[in-house]
Short mmCIF file of C-alpha atoms in Angstrom, two decimals:
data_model
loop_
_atom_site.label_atom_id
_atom_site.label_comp_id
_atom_site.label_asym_id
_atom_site.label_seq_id
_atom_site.Cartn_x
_atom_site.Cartn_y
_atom_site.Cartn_z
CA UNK L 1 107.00 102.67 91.69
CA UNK L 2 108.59 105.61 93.67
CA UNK L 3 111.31 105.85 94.89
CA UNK L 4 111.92 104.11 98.40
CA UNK L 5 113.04 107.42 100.72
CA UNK L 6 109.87 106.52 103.25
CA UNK L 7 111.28 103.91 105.46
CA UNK L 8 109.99 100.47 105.60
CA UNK L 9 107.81 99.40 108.78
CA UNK L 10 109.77 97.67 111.28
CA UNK L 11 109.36 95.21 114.03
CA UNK L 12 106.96 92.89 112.36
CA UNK L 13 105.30 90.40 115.28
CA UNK L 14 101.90 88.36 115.38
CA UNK L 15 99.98 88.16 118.15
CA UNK L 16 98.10 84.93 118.58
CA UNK L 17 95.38 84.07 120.90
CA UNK L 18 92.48 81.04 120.72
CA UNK L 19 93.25 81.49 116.69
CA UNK L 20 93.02 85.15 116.52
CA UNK L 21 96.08 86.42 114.57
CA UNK L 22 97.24 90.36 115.08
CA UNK L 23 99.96 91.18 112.79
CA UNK L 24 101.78 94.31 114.25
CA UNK L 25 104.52 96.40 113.09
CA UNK L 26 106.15 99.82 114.30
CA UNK L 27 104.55 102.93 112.57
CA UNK L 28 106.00 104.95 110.01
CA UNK L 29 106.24 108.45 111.30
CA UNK L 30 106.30 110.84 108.64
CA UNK L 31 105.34 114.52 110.86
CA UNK L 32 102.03 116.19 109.27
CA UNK L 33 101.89 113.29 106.71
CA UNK L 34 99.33 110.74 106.62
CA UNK L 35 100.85 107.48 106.22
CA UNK L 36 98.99 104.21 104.77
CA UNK L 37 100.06 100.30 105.19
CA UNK L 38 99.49 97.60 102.52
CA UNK L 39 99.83 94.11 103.87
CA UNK L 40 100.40 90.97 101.81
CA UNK L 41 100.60 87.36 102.83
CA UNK L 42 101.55 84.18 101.13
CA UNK L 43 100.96 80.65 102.13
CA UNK L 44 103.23 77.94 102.02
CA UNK L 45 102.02 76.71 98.61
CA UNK L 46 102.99 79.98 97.21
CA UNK L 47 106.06 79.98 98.66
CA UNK L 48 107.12 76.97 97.32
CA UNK L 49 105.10 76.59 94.04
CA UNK L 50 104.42 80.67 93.32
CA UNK L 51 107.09 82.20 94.83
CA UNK L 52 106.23 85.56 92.93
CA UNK L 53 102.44 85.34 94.27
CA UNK L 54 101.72 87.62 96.81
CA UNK L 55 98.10 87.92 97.96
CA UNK L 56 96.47 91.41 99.56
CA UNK L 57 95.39 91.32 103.13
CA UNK L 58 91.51 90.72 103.08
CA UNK L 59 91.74 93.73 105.62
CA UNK L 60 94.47 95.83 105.16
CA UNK L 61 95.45 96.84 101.87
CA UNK L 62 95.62 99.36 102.51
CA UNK L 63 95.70 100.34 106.30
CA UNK L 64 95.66 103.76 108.44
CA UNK L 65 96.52 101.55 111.94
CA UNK L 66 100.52 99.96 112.29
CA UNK L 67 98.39 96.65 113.29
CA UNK L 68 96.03 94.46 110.50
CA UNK L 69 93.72 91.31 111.88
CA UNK L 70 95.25 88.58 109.53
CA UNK L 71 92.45 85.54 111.31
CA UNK L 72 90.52 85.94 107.93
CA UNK L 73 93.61 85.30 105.48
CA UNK L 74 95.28 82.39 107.88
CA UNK L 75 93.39 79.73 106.71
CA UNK L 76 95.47 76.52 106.50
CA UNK L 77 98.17 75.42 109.11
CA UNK L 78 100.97 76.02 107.42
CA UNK L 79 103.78 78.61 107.71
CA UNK L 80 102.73 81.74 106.68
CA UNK L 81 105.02 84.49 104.75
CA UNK L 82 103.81 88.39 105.45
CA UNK L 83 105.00 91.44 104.69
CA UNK L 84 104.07 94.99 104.98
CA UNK L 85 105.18 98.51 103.56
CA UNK L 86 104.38 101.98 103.83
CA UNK L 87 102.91 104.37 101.36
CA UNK L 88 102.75 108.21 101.51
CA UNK L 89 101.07 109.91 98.52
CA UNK L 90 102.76 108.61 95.70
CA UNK L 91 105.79 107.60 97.76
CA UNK L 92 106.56 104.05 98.53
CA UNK L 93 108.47 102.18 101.06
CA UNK L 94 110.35 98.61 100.49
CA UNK L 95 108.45 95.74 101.79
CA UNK L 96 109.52 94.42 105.41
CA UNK L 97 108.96 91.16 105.79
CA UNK L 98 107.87 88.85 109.18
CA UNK L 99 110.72 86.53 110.11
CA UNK L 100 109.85 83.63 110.63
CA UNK L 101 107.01 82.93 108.86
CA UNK L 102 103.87 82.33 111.10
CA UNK L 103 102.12 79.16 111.60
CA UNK L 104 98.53 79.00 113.12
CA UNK L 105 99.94 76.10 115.46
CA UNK L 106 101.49 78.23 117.99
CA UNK L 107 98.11 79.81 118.77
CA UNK L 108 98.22 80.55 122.37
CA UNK L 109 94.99 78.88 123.99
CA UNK L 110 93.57 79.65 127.00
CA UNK L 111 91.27 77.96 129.17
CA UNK L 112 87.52 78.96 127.89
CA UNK L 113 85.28 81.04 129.87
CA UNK L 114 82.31 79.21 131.56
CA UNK L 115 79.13 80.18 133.40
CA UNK L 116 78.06 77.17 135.47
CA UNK L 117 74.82 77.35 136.80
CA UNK L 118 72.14 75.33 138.65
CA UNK L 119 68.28 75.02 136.92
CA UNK L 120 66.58 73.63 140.01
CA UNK L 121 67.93 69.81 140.27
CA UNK L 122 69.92 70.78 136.36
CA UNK L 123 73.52 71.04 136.28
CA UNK L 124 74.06 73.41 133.72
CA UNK L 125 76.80 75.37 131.57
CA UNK L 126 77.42 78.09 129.33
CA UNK L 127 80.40 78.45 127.15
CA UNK L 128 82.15 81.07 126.06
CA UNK L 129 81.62 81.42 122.26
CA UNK L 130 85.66 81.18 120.04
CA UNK L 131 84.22 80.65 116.81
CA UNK L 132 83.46 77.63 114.89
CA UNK L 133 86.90 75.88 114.84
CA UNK L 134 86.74 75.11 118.91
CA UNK L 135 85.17 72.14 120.39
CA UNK L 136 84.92 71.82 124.32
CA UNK L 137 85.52 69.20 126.54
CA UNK L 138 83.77 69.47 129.92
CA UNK L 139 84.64 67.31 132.85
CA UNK L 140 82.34 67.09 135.70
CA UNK L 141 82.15 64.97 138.77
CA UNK L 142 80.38 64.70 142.44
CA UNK L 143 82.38 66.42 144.72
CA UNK L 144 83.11 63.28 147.21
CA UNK L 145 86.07 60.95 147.45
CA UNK L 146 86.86 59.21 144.89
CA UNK L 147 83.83 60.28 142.89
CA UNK L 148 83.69 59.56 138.65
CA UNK L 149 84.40 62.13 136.37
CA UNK L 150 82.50 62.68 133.22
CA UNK L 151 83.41 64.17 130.19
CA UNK L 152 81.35 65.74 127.70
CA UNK L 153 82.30 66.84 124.19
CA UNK L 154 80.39 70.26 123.53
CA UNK L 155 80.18 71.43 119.89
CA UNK L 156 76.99 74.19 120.57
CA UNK L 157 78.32 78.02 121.07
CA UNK L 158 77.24 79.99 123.52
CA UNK L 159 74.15 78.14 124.73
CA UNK L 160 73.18 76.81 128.22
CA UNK L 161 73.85 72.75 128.12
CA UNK L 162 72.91 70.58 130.56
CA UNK L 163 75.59 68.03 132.31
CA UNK L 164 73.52 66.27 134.90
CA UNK L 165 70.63 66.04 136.82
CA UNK L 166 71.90 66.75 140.75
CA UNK L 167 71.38 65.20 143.80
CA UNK L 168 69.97 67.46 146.71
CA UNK L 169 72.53 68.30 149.01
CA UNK L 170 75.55 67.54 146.73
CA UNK L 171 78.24 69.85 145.36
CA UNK L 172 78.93 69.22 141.68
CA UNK L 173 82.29 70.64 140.27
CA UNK L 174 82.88 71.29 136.50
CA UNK L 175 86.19 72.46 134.22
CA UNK L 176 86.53 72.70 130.82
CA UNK L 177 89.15 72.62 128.46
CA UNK L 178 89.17 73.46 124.47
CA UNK L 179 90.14 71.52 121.45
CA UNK L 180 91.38 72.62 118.14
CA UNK L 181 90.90 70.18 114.97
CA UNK L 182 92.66 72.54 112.68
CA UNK L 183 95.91 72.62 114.88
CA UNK L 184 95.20 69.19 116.98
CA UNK L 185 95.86 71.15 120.04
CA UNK L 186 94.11 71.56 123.81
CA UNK L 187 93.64 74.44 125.73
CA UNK L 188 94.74 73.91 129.91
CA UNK L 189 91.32 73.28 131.43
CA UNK L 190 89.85 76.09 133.32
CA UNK L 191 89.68 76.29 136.93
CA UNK L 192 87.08 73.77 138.59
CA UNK L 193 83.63 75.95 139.52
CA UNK L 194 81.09 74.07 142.16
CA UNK L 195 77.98 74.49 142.75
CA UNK L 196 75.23 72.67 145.82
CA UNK L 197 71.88 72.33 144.66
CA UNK L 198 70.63 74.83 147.45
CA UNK L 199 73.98 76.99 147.96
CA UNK L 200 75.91 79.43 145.53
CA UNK L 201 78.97 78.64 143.91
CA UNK L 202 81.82 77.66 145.54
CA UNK L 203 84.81 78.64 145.47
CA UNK L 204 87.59 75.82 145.21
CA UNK Y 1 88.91 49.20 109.76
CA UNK Y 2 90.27 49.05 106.11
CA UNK Y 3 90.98 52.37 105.65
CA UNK Y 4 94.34 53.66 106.76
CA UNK Y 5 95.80 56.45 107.15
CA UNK Y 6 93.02 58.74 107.70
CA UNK Y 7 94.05 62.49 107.86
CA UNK Y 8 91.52 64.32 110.94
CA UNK Y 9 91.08 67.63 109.35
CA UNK Y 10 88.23 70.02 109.70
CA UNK Y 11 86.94 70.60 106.22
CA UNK Y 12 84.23 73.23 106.85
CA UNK Y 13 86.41 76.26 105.71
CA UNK Y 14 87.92 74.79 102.86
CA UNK Y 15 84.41 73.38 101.39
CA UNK Y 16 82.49 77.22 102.44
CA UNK Y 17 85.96 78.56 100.74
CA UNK Y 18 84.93 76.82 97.61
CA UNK Y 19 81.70 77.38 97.77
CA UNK Y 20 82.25 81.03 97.54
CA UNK Y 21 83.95 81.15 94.29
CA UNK Y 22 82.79 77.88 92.35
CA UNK Y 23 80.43 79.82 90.16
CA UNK Y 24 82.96 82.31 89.35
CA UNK Y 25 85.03 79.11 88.24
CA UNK Y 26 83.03 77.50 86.78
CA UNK Y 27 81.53 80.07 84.45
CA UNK Y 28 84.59 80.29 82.96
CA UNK Y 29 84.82 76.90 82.16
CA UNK Y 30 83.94 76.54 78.33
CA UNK Y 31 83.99 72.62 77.63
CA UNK Y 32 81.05 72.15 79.64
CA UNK Y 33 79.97 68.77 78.18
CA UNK Y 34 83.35 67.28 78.96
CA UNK Y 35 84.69 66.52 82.88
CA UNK Y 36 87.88 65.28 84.32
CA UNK Y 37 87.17 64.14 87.99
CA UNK Y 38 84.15 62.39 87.37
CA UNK Y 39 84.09 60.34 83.93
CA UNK Y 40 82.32 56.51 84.50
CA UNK Y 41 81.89 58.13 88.79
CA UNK Y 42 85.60 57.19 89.23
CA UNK Y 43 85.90 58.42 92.91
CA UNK Y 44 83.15 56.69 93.59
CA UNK Y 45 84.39 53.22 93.34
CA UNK Y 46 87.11 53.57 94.83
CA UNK Y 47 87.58 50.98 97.86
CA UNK Y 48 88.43 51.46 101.32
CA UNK Y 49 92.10 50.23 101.28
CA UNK Y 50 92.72 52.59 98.10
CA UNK Y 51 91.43 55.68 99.98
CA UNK Y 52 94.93 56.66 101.20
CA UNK Y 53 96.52 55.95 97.74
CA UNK Y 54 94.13 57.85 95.93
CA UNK Y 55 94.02 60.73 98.50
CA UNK Y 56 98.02 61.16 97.89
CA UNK Y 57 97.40 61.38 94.33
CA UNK Y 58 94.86 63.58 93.63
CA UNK Y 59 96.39 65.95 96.16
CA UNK Y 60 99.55 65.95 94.62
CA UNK Y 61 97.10 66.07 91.05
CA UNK Y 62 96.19 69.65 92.42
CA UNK Y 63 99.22 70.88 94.18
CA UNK Y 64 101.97 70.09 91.97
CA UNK Y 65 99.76 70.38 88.65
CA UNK Y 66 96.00 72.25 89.05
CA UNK Y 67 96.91 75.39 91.24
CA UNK Y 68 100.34 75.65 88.74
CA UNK Y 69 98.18 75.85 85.70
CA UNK Y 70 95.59 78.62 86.77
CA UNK Y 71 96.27 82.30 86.76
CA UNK Y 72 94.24 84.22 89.51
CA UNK Y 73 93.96 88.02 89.02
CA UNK Y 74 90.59 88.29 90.86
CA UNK Y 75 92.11 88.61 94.67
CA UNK Y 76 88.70 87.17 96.11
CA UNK Y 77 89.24 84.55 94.33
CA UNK Y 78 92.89 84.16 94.78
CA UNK Y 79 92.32 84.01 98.57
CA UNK Y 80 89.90 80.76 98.23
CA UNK Y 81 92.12 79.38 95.84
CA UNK Y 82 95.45 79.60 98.45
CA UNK Y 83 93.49 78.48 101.28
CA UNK Y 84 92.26 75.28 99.27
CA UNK Y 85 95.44 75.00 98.27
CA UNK Y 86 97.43 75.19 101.11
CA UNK Y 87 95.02 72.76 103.24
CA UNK Y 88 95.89 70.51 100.59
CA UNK Y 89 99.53 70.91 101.25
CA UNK Y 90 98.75 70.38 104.78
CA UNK Y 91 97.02 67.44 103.88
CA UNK Y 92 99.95 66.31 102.06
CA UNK Y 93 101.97 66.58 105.15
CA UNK Y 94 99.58 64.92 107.20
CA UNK Y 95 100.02 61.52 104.99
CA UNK Y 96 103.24 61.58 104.53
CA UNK Y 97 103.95 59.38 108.32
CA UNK Y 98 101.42 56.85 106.70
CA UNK Y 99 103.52 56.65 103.42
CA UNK Y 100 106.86 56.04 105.33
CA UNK Y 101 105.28 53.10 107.18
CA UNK Y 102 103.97 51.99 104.04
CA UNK Y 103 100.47 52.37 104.56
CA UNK Y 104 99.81 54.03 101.38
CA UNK Y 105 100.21 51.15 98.75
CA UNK Y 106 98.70 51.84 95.32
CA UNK Y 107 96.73 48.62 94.21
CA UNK Y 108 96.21 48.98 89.90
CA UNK Y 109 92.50 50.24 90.50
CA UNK Y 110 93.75 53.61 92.29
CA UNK Y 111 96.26 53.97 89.90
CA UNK Y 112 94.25 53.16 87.20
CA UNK Y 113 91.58 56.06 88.79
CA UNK Y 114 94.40 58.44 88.79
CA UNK Y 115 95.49 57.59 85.61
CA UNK Y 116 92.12 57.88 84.02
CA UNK Y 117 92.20 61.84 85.42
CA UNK Y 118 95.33 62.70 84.20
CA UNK Y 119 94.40 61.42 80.68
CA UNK Y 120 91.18 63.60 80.42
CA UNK Y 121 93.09 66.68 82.08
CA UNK Y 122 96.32 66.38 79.12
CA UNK Y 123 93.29 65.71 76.37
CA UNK Y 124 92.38 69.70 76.88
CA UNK Y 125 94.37 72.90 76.61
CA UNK Y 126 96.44 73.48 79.85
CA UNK Y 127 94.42 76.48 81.12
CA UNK Y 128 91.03 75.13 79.62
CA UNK Y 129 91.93 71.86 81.62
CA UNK Y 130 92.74 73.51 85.11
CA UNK Y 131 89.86 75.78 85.01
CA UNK Y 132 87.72 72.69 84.43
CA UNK Y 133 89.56 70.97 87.73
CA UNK Y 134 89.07 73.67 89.87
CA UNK Y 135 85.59 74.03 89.02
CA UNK Y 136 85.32 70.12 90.31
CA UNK Y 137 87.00 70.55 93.25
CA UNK Y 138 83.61 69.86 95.13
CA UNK Y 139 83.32 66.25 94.33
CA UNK Y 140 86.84 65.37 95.40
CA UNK Y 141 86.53 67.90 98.98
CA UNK Y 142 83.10 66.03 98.88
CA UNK Y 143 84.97 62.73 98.18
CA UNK Y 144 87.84 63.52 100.73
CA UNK Y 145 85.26 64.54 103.60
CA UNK Y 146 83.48 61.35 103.04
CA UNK Y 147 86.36 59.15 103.27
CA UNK Y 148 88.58 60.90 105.57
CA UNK Y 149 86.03 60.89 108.49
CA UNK Y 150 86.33 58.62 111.38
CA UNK Y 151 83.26 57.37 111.61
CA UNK Y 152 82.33 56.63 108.24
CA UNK Y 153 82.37 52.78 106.79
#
């Protein structure tokens, strides 16, 4: 190992958005040097089973970038250990290590995008596509007093579904809101969009 | 319905996460005419009201014996390996409300299972026997997705 005289990468944070995970840290400058990150995580099992277990990123061991997409190495909800150093040539930095560990469960989650659109007399929607771990739940309702919602759990990504068959002259309005198994967690629900079967969408 | 304490989970990544390295596993697996998980089908008589007993303790089977017994060098394969093996620690978590309210009684057939397992794992070599247990882990995620869904019987 060399010796430690590059200084270890500070500021360690993650980043996490509708289970995307950034892990960023503060580069290394080292002037006319080229300076390289290895990033290692351990789950919660080796923490407390295989303490001396330390597993390279899938992405970023090593790294030119002070930032390393951690989604594809997060895979449990659990807390997380991760830690990062620097390397220049055959010089080596300590490790820095995130504190506190990182947990998928404090994702933030925001409402989905939708595209709600009208298919002659067809209510219809398109989702925004998160990746396989998101379900959607789509309420919908006649816009008149004291209309019914309806709910509809959507599992399909990224492909028109239909909600209802409409009623000329009536003004449908739809929101949606996502669910995540892996975390048992909801999104807020987007803001309501309306359509009328012969107008454009309306704004609330 | 009879079966308590059913953990919702989303088992896609874990069983794809297995997928990926089980021939790598297995082929290293030398007693081939001998098994651990599935002498006489044991999971698969288990009843409904020992699903939660037996869940507990083949997790704790892997956690606390399987993943301790198996040295990963190959980092692929070390990646599938922590994510199957923290999910099961999550798992783990996930029962343990049930078990407080004591909804996670072991009748003498799920101990008996258990028991059965743990016999055929201590008959091999430690690292001969975990090998062999990780290359079964499909019929207990199999097992565990079948029982652990809501709207199964």
């Amino acid at each position: 190992d060399g010796v430690a005289i590059l200084p270890a990468p500070q500021n360690l944070s993650v980043q996490s958005t509708n289970m995307k995970h950034l892990l960023t840290w503060s580069p290394v400058m080292v002037p006319g040097e080229i300076i390289y990150y290895f990033v290692e995580y351990q789950g919660e099992y080796e923490s407390l089973y295989m303490s001396h277990v330390w597993i390279p990123s899938s992405w970023c061991s090593p790294t030119k970038g002070p930032e390393c997409d951690i989604t594809d190495d997060i895979t449990a909800t659990v807390p997380y250990n991760l830690r990062v150093r620097a390397t220049q040539g055959s010089e080596t930095s300590a490790w820095s290590t995130l504190k506190p560990p990182f947990n998928r469960n404090s994702t933030i989650l925001t409402p989905p995008g939708m595209d709600v659109t009208k298919d002659g007399f067809h209510l219809v929607i398109k989702l925004e596509d998160l990746g396989s771990q998101f379900e959607f739940l789509v309420a919908y309702w006649r816009r008149e007093p004291g209309a019914k919602e309806h709910v509809k759990v959507v599992r399909s990504r990224g492909i028109p579904v239909h909600l209802e068959t409409m009623e000329p002259g009536a003004a449908y309005c739809v929101k949606v809101q996502t669910f995540v198994k892996a975390i048992g967690r909801h999104s807020p629900f987007s803001q309501a969009e309306c359509v009328k079967v012969q107008g454009e969408t309306l704004p609330l | 319905g009879l079966r308590r304490c059913l953990v919702s989970m989303d088992m896609r990544h874990v069983v794809e996460s297995f997928q990926e390295i089980k021939k790598a596993i297995q082929a290293k697996d030398t007693f081939q005419n001998v098994t651990i998980l599935s002498t006489s089908e044991t999971l698969h008589r288990i009843k409904p009201l020992d699903v939660c007993c037996v869940t507990k303790n083949l997790l704790a089977f892997y956690v606390d014996k399987v993943f301790k017994d198996h040295q990963e060098l190959n980092p692929q394969i070390l990646r599938k390996l922590s994510s199957i093996a923290n999910f099961f620690l999550y798992m783990q978590k996930a029962l343990q409300p049930c078990q407080k309210q004591r909804q996670c009684h072991c009748r003498e057939e799920a101990t008996n299972a258990t028991r059965i397992i743990h016999d055929n794992y201590d008959q091999l070599e430690v690292r001969s026997a975990a090998i062999k247990s990780l290359g079964e882990l499909d019929v207990f995620l199999a097992w565990l997705d079948k029982n652990h869904r809501e709207n199964s019987a």
